[in-house]
Each structure stands twice: as C-alpha cells, then as structure tokens.
CSV table of C-alpha atoms in Angstrom, one decimal:
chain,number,residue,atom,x,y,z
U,65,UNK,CA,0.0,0.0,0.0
U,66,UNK,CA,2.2,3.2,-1.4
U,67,UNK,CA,-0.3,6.0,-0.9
U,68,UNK,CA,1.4,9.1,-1.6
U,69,UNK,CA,4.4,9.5,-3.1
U,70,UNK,CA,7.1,11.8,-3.4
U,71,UNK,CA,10.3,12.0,-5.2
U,72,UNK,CA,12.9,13.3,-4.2
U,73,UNK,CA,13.1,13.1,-1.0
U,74,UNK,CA,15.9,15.4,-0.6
U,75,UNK,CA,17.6,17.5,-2.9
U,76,UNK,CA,19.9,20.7,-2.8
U,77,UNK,CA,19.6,23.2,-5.4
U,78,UNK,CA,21.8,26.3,-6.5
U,79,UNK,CA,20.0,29.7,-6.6
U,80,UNK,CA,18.1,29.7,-10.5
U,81,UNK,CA,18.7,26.0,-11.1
U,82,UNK,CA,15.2,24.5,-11.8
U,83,UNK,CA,13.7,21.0,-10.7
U,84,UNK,CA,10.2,19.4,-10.0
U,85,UNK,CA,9.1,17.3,-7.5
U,86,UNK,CA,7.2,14.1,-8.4
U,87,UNK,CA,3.7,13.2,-6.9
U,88,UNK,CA,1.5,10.4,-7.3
U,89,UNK,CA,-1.1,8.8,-5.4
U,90,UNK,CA,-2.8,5.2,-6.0
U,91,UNK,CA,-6.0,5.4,-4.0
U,92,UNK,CA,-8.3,7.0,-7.2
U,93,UNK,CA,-8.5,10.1,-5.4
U,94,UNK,CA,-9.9,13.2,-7.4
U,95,UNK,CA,-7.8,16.3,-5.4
U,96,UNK,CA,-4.4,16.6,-4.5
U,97,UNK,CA,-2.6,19.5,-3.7
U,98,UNK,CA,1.0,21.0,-2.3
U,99,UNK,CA,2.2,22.7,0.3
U,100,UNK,CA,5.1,24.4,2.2
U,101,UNK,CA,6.4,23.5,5.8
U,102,UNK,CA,8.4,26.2,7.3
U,103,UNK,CA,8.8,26.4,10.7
U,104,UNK,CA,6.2,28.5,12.9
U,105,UNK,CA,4.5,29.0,9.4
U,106,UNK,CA,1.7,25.7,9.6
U,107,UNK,CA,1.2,24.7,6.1
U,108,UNK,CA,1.0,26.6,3.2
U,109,UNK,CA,-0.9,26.0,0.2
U,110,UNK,CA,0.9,26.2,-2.6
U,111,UNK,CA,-1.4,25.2,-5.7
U,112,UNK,CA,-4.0,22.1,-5.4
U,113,UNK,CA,-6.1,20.3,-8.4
U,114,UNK,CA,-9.8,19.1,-7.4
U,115,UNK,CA,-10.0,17.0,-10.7
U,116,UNK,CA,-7.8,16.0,-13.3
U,117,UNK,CA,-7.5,18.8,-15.6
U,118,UNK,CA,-7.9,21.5,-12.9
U,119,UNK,CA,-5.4,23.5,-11.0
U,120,UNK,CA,-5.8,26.4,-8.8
U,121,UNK,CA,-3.7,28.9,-6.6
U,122,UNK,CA,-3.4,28.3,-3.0
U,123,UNK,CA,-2.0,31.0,-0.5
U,124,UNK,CA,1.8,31.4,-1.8
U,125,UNK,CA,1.6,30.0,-5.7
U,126,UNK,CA,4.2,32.3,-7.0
U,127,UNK,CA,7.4,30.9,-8.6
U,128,UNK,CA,6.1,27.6,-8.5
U,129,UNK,CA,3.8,26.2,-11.6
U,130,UNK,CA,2.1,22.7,-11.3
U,131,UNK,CA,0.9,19.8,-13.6
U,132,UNK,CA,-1.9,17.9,-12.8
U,133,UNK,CA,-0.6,14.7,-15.5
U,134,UNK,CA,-3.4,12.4,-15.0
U,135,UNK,CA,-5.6,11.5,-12.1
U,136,UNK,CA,-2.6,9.6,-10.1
U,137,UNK,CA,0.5,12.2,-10.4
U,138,UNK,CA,0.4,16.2,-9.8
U,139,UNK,CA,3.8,17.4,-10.2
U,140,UNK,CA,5.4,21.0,-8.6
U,141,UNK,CA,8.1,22.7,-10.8
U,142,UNK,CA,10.4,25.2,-9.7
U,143,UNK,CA,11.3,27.2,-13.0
U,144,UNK,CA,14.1,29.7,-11.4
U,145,UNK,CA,14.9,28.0,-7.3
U,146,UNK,CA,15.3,30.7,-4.8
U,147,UNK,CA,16.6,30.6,-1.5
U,148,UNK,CA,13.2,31.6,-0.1
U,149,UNK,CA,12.3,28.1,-1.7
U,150,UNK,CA,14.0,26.3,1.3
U,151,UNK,CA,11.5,23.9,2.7
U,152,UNK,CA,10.0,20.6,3.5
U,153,UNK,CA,6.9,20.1,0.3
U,154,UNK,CA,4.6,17.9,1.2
U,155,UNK,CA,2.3,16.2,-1.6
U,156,UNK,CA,-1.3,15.2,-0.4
U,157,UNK,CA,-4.5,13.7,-1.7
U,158,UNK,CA,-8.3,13.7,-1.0
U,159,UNK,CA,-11.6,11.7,-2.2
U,160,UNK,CA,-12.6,15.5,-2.5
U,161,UNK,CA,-15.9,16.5,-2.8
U,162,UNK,CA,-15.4,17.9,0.7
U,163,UNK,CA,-14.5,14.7,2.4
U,164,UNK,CA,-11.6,16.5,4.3
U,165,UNK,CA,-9.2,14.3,4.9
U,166,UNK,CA,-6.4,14.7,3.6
U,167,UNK,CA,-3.2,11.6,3.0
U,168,UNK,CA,0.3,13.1,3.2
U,169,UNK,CA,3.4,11.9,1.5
U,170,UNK,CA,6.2,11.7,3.3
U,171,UNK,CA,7.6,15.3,2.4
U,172,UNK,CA,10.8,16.3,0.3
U,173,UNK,CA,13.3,18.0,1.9
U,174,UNK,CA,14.9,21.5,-0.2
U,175,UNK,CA,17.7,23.7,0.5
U,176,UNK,CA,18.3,26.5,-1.7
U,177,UNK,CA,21.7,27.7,-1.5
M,146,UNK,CA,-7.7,35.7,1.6
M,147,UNK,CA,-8.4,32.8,4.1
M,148,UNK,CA,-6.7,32.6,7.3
M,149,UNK,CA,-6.4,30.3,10.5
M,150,UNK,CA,-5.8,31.5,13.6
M,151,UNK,CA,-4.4,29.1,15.8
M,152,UNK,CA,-3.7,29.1,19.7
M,153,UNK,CA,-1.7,28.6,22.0
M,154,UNK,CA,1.4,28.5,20.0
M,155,UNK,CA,2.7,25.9,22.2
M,156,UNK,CA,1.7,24.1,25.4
M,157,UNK,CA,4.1,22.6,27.8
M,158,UNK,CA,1.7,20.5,30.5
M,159,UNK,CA,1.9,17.5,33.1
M,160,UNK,CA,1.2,13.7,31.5
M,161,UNK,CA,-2.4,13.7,32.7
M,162,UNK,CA,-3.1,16.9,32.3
M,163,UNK,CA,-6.1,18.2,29.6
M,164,UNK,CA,-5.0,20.5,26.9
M,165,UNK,CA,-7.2,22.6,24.7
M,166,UNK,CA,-6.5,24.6,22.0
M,167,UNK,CA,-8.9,26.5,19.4
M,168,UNK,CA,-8.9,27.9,15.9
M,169,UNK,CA,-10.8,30.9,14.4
M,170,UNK,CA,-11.5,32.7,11.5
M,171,UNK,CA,-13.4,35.4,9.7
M,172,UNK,CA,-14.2,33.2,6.7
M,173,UNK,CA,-17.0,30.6,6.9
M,174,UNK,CA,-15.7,26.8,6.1
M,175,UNK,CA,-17.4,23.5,5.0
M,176,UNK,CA,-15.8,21.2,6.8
M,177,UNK,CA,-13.2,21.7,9.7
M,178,UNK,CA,-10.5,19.5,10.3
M,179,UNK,CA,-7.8,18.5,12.8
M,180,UNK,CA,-4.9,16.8,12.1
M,181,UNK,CA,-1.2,15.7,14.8
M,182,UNK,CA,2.2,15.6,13.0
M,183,UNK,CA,4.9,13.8,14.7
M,184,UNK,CA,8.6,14.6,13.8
M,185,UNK,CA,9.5,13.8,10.1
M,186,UNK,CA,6.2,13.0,8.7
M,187,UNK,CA,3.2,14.3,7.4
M,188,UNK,CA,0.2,15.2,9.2
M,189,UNK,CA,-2.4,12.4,10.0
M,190,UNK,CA,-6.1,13.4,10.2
M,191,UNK,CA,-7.6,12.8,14.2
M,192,UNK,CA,-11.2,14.6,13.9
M,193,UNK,CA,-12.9,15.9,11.4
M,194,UNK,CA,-16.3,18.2,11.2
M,195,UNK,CA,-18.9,18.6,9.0
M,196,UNK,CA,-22.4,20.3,10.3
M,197,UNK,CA,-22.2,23.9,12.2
M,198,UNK,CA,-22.2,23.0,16.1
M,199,UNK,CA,-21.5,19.5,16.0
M,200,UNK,CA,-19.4,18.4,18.6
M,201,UNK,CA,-17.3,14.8,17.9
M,202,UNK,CA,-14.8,12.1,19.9
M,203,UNK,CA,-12.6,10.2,18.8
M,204,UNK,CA,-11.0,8.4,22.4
M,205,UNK,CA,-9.7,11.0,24.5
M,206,UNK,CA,-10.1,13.8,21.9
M,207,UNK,CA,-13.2,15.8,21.6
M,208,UNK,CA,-13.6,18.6,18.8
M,209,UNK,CA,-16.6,20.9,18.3
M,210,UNK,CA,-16.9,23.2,15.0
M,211,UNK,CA,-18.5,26.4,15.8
M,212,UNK,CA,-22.0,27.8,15.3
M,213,UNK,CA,-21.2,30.3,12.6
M,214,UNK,CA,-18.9,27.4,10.8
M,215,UNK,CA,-15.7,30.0,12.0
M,216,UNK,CA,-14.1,28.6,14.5
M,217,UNK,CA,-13.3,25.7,16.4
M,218,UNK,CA,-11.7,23.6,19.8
M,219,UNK,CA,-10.2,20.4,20.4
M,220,UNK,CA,-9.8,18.9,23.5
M,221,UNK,CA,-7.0,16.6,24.9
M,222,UNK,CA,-7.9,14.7,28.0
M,223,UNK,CA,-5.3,12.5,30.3
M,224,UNK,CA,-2.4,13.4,28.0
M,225,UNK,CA,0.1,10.7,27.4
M,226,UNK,CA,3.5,10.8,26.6
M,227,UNK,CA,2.7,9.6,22.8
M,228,UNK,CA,0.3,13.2,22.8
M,229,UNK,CA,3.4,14.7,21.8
M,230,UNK,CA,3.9,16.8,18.6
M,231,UNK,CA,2.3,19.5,16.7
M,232,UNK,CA,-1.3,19.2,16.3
M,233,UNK,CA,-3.0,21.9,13.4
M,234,UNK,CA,-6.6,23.0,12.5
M,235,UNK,CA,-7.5,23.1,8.7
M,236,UNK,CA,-10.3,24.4,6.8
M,237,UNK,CA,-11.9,23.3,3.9
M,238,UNK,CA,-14.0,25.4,1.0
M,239,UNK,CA,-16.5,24.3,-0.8
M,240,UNK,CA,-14.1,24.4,-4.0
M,241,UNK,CA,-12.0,21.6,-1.7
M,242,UNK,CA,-9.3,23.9,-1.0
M,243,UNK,CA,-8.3,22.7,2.1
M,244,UNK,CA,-6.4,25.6,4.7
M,245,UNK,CA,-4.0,25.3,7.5
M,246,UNK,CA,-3.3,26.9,10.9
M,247,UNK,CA,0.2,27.4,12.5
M,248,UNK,CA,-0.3,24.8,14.6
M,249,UNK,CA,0.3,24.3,18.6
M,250,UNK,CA,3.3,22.6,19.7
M,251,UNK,CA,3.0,20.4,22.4
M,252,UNK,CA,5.2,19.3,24.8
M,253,UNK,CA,4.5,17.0,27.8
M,254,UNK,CA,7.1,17.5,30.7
M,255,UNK,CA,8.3,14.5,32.6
C-alpha cells in the first residue's frame, strides 16, 4: 500500500537551477494538492487540483507552476529555485468532494543555497 | 484571503493533564478538520467536522466546529507521553481547498 508518493526526498539546489518534485497517489482520489512546511508558518498551500484537468492557486503559488498529468500524479516545478524556496513540500490527496481528509506523502526535503 | 488562527502557540503540560487549543476565523468553512504531525512525517487526520455545532470524539479527543462554521476547539484529555507533537486545525471550502493553521506545539514535561 504506497499511498502518496514523493520523489525526491531530498535535494539541494543552487539559486536559479530548476527542478520538479514528483507526486502520485494510488487510492483513485480526485484532489491533491501541495504545500510548504516552514517552521512557525503551519502549512502553506501552494497550488491544489480538485479534478484531473484543474489546477488552482493556493496561499503562496508564486514561482512555482504545477501539472496535474493524470488523475494519479500532480507534479510541482520550480522554473528559477530561490533561497526563499527552502523547505519541507509535502504532496497530499483527498476523495474531494469535501470529504476532508487529507493523506500526506512523506515530504521532500529542499535547501536552496 | 483565508486565514487560520491558531492558539496557544505551544503548550508545555503535566502527562495527565487536559490541553485545549482553538482555531478561528473570519471566513465561513465546509468542513473543519484536525490533524497531529509527529517529527519527520506528514500530518495524519484525528477529527474531522462537517455540520455547524457538532461536537465529535474520537478516544480522548473531543472537537466541536462552531456555530457560525468560524471557528473551532479540540480537547485533549489525560495526556500521554505519545500526545506529543504538533497538532493543526484546517479548513476546507466548498471548492475543496483545504487551509491550515500554524499549529500548537505540544510538549508533555516529565
């Protein structure tokens, strides 16, 4: 039973190198979505797809664009990596339709430097 | 745009002791969730909350979404040593976007 899963789980980038973290899920769910972990900030929302073929912004979307490939994988690219891009991303997924809860991957781990 | 206002920031209490720790906000949500993250993983739902004033258990935790669908608490009672980590309230929109506090920190001292 995978769940959610994210690749890479840890990666270090130079300032305006790009890269994109995988995502896919293998419970038929119909929303995923991405977020930031910062410490003291909670969870940010960075962009999140309630269908396949839908994306949306979520609370801090800029310099990040997202792919929702099919209904399994929803990829987050980083075109231009900025410090202010170190963080733990975490990749999650929902039944939707306002089910609320939500199943985590296990986070990936980026250091801008 | 949406926000979660989550309290206290962190708790440092007795093992047995009850914690409780709310969430509000000026925007109306659907559903209101809680979820616990322990260190190095993602958060894992505990209680979640669908009608305006329903109040829910789930063992020793107790969660009530508010009237107006703004805010809401979650109760800890006995706390054990496993209690530990940072517990967050989230809301969800009827679009499914699906919001997170700051979370509270807690800490149980031996």
């Amino acid at each position: 039973n995978a769940g959610v899963t994210q690749t890479p789980k840890f990666q270090v980038l130079k300032t305006g190198q790009s890269m994109t973290l995988q995502c896919a899920q293998d419970m038929n769910h119909n929303s995923m979505y991405w977020y930031r972990q910062d410490p003291g900030m909670g969870l940010r929302l960075i962009y999140y797809s309630a269908s396949e073929g839908t994306t949306d912004k979520g609370e801090v979307p800029n310099g990040y664009n997202v792919s929702r490939l099919n209904k399994r994988e929803f990829s987050l690219r980083l075109e231009s990596a900025a410090p202010s891009q170190t963080s733990v991303y975490f990749c999650a997924s929902s039944e939707g339709r306002n089910t609320g809860e939500l199943f985590f991957g296990e986070g990936s781990r980026l250091t801008v430097l | 745009g949406q926000q979660l206002n989550q309290s206290p920031q962190s708790m440092f209490i007795q093992e047995g002791e009850d914690v409780s720790m709310n969430c509000t906000s000026s925007s109306i949500f659907n559903t209101w969730l809680w979820y616990k993250q322990d260190p190095g993983e993602g958060p894992v739902l505990l209680i979640a909350l669908y009608k305006a004033g329903e109040l829910t258990s789930n063992g020793r935790l107790t969660a009530q979404f508010g009237i107006t669908r703004k805010d809401s608490f979650l109760n800890i009672s006995a706390s054990i040593p496993s209690d530990v980590g940072i517990y967050f309230c989230a809301g969800q929109l009827w679009d499914d976007k699906i919001i997170f506090g700051k979370g509270t920190r807690l800490h149980i001292l031996p």
